[in-house]
Coordinates of C-alpha atoms in Angstrom, one line a residue:
X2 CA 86.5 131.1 110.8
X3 CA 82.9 131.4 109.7
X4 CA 80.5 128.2 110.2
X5 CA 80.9 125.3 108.5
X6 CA 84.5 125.8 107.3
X7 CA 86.9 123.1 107.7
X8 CA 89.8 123.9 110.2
X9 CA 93.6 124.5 108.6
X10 CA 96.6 123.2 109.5
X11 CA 99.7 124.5 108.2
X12 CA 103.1 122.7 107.3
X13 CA 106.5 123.2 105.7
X14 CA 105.7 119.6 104.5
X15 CA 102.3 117.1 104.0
X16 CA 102.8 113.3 104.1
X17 CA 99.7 111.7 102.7
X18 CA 99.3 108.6 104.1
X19 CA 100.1 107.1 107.6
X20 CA 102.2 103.8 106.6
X21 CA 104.9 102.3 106.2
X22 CA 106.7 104.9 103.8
X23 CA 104.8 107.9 105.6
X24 CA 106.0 106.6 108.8
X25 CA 109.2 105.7 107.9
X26 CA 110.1 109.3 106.3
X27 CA 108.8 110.9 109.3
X28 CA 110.6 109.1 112.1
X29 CA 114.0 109.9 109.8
X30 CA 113.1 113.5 109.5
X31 CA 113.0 113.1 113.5
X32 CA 116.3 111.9 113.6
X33 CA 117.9 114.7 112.0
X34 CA 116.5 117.1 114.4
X35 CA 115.0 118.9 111.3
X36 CA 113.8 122.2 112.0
X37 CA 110.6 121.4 109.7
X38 CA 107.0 121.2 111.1
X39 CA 105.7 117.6 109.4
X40 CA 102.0 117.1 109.2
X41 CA 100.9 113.5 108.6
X42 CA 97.0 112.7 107.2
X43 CA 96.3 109.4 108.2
X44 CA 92.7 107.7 107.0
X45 CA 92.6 104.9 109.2
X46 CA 91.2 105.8 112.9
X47 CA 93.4 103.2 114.6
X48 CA 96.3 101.2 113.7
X49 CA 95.7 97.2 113.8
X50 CA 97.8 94.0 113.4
X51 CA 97.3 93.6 109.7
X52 CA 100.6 92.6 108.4
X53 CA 103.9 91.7 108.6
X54 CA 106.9 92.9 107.2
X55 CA 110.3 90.6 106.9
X56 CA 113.9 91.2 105.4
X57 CA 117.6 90.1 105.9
X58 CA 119.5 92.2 107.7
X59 CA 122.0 93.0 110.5
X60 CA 120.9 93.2 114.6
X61 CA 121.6 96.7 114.8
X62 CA 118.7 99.2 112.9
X63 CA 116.7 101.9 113.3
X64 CA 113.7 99.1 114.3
X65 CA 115.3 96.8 116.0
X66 CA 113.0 97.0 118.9
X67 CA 110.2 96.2 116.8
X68 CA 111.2 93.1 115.6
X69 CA 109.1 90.1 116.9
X70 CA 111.5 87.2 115.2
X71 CA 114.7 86.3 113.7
X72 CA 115.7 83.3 112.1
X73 CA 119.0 82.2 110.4
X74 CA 118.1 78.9 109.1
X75 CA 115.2 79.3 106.2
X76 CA 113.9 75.9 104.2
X77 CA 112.8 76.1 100.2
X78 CA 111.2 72.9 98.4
X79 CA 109.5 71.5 95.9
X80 CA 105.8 70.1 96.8
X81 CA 105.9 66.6 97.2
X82 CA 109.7 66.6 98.4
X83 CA 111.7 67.3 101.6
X84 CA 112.3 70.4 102.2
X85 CA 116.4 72.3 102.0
X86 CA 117.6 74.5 104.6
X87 CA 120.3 77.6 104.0
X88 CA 122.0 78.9 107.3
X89 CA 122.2 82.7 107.5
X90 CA 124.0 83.5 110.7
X91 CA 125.6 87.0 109.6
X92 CA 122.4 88.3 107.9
X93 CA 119.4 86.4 109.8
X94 CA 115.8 86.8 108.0
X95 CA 113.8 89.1 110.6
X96 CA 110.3 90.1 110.8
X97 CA 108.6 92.9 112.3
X98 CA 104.4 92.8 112.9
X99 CA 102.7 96.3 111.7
X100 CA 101.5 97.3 114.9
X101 CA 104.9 96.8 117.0
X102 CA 106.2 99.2 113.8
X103 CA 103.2 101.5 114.4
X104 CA 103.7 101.5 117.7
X105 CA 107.2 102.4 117.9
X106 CA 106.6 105.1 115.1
X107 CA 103.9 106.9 117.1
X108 CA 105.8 107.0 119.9
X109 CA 109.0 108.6 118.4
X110 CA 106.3 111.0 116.8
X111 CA 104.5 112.1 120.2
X112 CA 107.6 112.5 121.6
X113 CA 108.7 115.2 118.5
X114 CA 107.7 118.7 118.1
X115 CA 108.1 118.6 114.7
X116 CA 105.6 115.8 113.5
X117 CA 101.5 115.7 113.8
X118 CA 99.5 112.8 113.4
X119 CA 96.3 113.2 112.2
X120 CA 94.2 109.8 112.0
X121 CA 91.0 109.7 110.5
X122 CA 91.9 111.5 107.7
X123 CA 91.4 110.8 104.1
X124 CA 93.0 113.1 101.3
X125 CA 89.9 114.1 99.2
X126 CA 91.9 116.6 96.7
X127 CA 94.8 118.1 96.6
X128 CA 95.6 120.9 94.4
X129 CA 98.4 123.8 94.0
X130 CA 97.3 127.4 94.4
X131 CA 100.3 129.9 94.8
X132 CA 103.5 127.9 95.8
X133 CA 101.5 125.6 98.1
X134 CA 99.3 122.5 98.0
X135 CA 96.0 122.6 99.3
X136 CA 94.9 119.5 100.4
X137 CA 91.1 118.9 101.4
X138 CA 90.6 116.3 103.9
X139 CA 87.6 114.4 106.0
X140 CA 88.1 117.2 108.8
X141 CA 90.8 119.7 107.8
X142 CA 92.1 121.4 105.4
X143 CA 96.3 120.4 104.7
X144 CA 98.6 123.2 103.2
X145 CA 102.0 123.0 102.4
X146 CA 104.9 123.5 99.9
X147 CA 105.7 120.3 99.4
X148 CA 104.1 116.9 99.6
X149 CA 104.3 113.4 100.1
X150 CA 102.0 111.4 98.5
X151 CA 102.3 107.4 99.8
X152 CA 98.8 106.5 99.0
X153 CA 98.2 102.9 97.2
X154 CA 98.5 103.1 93.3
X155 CA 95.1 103.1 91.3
X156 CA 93.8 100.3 89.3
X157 CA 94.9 101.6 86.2
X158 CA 98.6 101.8 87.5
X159 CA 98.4 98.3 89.2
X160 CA 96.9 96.6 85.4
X161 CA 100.8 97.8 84.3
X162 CA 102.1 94.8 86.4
X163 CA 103.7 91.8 85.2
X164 CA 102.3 89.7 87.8
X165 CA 100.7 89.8 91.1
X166 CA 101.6 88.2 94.1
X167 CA 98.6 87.1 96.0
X168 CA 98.8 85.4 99.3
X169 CA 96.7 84.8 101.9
X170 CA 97.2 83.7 105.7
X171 CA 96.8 82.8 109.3
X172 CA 98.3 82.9 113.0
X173 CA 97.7 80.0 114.6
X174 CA 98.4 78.0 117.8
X175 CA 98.9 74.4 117.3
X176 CA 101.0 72.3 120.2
X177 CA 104.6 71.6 118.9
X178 CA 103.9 72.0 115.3
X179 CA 106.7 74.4 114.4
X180 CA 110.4 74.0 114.3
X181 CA 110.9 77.9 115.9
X182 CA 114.5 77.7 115.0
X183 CA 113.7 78.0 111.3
X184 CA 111.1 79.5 108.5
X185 CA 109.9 77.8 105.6
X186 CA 110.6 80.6 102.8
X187 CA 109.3 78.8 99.5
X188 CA 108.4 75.8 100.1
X189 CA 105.8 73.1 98.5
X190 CA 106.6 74.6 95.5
X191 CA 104.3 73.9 92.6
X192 CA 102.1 75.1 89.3
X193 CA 98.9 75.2 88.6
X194 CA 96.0 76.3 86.9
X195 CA 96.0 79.0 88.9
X196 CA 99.4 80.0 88.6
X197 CA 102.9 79.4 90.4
X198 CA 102.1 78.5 94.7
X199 CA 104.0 78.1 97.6
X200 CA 103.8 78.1 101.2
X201 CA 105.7 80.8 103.6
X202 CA 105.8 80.0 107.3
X203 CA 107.0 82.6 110.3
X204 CA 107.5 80.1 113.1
X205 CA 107.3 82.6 116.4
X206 CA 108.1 79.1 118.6
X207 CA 107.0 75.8 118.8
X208 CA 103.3 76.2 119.2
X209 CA 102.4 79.6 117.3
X210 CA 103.1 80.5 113.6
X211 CA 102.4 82.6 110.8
X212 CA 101.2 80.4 108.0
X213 CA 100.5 81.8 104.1
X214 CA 99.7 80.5 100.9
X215 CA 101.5 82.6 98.4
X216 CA 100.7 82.8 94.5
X217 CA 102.2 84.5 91.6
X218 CA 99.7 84.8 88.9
X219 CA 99.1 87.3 85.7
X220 CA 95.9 88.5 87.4
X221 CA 94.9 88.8 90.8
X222 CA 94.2 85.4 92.5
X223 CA 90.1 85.0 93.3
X224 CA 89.5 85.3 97.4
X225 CA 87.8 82.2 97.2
X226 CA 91.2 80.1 95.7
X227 CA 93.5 81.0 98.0
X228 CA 91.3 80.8 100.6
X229 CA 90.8 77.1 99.4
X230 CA 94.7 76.7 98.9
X231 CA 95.2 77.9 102.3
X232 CA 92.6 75.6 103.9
X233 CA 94.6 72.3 102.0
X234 CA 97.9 73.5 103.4
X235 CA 95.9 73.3 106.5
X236 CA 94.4 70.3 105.8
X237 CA 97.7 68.6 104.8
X238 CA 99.7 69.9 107.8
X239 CA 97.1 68.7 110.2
X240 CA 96.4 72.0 111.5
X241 CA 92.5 72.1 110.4
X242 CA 91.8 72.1 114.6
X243 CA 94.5 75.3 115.4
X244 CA 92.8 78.4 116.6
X245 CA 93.3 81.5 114.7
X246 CA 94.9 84.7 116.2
X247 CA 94.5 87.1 113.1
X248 CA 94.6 86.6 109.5
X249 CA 96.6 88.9 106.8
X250 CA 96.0 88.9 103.2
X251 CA 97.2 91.0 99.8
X252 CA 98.0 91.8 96.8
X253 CA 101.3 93.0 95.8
X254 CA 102.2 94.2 92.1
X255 CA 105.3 92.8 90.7
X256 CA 107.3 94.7 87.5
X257 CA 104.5 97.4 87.8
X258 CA 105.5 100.8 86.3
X259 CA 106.3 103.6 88.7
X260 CA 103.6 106.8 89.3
X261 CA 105.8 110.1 88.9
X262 CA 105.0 113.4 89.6
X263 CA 104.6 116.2 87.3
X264 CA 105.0 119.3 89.3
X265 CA 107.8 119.9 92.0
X266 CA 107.3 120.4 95.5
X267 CA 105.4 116.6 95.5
X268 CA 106.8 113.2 95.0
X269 CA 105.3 109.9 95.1
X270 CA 106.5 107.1 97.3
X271 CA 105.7 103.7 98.5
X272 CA 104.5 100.8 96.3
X273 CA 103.3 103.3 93.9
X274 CA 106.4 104.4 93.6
X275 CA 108.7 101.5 93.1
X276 CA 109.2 100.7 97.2
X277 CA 108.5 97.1 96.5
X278 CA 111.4 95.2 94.9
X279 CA 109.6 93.9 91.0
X280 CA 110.8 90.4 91.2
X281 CA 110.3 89.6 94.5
X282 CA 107.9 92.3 96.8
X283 CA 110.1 93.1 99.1
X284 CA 109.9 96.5 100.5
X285 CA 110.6 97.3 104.1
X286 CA 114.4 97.8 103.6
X287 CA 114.3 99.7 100.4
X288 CA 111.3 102.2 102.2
X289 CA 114.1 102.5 105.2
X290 CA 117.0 103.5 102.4
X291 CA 114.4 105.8 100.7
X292 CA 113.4 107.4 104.0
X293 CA 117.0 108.2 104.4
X294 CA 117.5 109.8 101.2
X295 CA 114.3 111.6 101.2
X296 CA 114.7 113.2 104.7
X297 CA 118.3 114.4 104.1
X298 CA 117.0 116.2 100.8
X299 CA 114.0 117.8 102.7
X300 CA 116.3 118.8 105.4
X301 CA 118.4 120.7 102.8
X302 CA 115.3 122.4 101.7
X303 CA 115.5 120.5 98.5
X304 CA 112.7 119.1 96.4
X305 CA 111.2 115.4 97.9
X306 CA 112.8 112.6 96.3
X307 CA 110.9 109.7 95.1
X308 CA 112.4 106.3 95.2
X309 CA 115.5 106.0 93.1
X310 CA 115.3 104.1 89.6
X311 CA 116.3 100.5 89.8
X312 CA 119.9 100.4 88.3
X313 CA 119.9 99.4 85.0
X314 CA 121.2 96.0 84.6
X315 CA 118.8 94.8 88.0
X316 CA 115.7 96.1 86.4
X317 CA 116.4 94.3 83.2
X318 CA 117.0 91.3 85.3
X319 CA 114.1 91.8 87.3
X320 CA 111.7 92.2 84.5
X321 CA 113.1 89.1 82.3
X322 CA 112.6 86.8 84.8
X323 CA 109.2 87.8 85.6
X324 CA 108.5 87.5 81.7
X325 CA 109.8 84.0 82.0
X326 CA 107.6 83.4 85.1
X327 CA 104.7 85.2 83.1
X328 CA 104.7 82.7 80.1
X329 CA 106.1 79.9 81.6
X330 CA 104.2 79.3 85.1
X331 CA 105.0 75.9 85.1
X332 CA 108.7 76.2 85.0
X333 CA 108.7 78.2 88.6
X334 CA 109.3 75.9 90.7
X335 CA 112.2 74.8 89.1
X336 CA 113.8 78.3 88.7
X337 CA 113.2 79.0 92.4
X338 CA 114.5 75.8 93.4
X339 CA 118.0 76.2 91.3
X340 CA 118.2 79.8 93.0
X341 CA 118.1 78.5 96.0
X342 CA 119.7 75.8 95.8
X343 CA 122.8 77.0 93.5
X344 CA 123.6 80.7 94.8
X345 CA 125.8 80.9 97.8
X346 CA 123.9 82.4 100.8
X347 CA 125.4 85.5 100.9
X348 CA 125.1 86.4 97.5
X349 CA 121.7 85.1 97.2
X350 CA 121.0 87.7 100.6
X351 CA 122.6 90.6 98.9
X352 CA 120.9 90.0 95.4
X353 CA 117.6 89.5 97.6
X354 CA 118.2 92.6 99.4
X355 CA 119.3 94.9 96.3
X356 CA 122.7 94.7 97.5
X357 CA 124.2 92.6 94.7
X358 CA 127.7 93.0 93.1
X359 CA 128.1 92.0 88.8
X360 CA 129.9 89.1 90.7
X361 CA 126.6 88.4 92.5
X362 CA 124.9 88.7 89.5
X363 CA 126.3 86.6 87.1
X364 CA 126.0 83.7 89.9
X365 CA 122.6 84.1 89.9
X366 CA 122.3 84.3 86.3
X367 CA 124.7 80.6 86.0
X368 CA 122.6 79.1 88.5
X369 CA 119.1 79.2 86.0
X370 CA 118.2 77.3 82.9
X371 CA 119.3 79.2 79.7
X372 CA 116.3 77.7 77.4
X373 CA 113.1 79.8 79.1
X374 CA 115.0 83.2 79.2
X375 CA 116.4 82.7 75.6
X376 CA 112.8 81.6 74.5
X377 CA 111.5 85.1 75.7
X378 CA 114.6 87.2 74.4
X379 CA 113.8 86.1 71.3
X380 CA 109.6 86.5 71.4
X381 CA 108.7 89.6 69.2

């Protein structure tokens, strides 16, 4: 290799990206004792504690381990008003904190001789010469027949979204300020200028908590609002004093049209993709599911699969109601209080989860006002 030439790495398959979805679809390729070599580009040097990911589900999963918290009691309400509890004990709401995933992912992956991780690099270009996808990197040079591509959408594909749910918050220790045995899922619920608000509250026991303030909005929020929101939440709580541990904050696109790809041999995948449930953001169990599908097709030497289209009747559902939350903000609070408060658990878990039946369904579709979904059937 002359001077000055980028080092090559070879791969039956290229994940782009070192995430959730990248992550994911490696540690299931690992558990089919695939016979593929895997090579993962990675742009971030290190892993940190950045997020946290949460979703009803069973004990017994792939990342169990991982998961810091579970709760079977979660609280909704309307601002102003004491809060209403729903009891969960078959499906509790669990949460897993990005670095106990990464963690457990990088392990399974050192452990493989099928998987490389390669941190520290970002995907420059990538381009298909003769069968196989070149991809030019910070340090190396990627090639390989097929590729996965779990890279954040671009700003033109995130303007296609309905709405944007914005939400900003903190870890912080305060003595015996949390009820550990519970989360507050939606709760001071209320409109604004600024759009439809609500706190969300990870309790990890009585003295430590993960507290956000959570908008859905046409645009993206402005730093500086929710950082004001969160510090009245604060303010209101009496929590002003508590010491911070870490903060998290995003931006997730809601009803945002899918990227596809044009050529076989690469697929898209992760929020890009549709990982993130429209009307709600949701994404860590529908990533697993993908993972699944994805790895079983690439073991079979098939072409990558990108995340399967939302079945019909669900996406209609999904995209009428965020229409209604769209051009009707002030309504919110109302809808997401009569969903809670009307929809038996269970089917309010499975419709949550993308696990509904029509029976499902049609309860959630009785438990909402008829006039602001009418209204916007019937807008030209």
């Amino acid at each position: 290799m002359s001077s000055g030439m980028k080092p090559t790495i070879e791969s039956d398959v290229l994940i782009i990206g070192g995430g959730l979805s990248g992550l994911s679809l490696a540690v299931a390729l690992i558990e089919k004792n695939t016979s593929l070599t895997i090579s993962i580009a990675e742009p971030r040097r290190e892993y940190k504690n950045d997020r946290t990911w949460s979703f009803w589900q069973s004990h017994d999963h792939r990342w169990a381990k991982a998961v810091s918290h579970r709760w079977s009691r979660w609280c909704f309400g309307l601002e102003s008003q004491p809060q209403q509890s729903i009891y969960s004990p078959h499906r509790p709401y669990q949460s897993i904190e990005s670095l106990d995933f990464y963690r457990l992912a990088t392990e399974r992956i050192e452990a493989s001789d099928c998987v490389c991780l390669y941190l520290g690099e970002a995907i420059e270009r990538c381009e298909k010469s003769h069968s196989k996808w070149h991809a030019t990197a910070s340090q190396r040079q990627f090639i390989a027949p097929v590729v996965i591509d779990t890279r954040p959408p671009p700003i033109e594909q995130l303007n296609t979204s309905l709405l944007h749910q914005c939400f900003i918050g903190h870890v912080i220790e305060h003595p015996a300020a949390f009820k550990p045995d519970r989360l507050e899922l939606m709760t001071d619920m209320a409109s604004d200028e600024h759009g439809f608000k609500f706190t969300y509250c990870l309790p990890f026991g009585a003295d430590l908590a993960l507290v956000e303030l959570t908008r859905f909005a046409p645009h993206p929020v402005d730093w500086a609002v929710l950082d004001a929101d969160l510090h009245e939440l604060k303010r209101q709580r009496g929590w002003l004093d508590a010491p911070i541990h870490r903060t998290e904050r995003g931006q997730l696109p809601m009803g945002m049209a899918p990227r596809l790809a044009s050529e076989s041999g690469y697929a898209y995948a992760g929020t890009s993709a549709g990982g993130l449930r429209a009307a709600t953001g949701y994404g860590f169990w529908r990533i697993q599911n993908w993972a699944n599908a994805c790895a079983e097709a690439l073991d079979k030497h098939l072409d990558p699969l990108a995340h399967p289209p939302e079945p019909p009747l669900q996406a209609w559902m999904d995209r009428l109601f965020l229409r209604v939350l769209r051009h009707y903000p002030d309504r919110a609070p109302e809808l997401f209080f009569r969903l809670y408060q009307r929809v038996p658990p269970e089917a309010l878990i499975r419709f949550l989860s993308d696990q509904s039946s029509i029976r499902d369904k049609l309860k959630v579709v009785l438990s909402l006002p008829k006039r602001p979904f009418l209204a916007i059937l019937t807008k030209r």
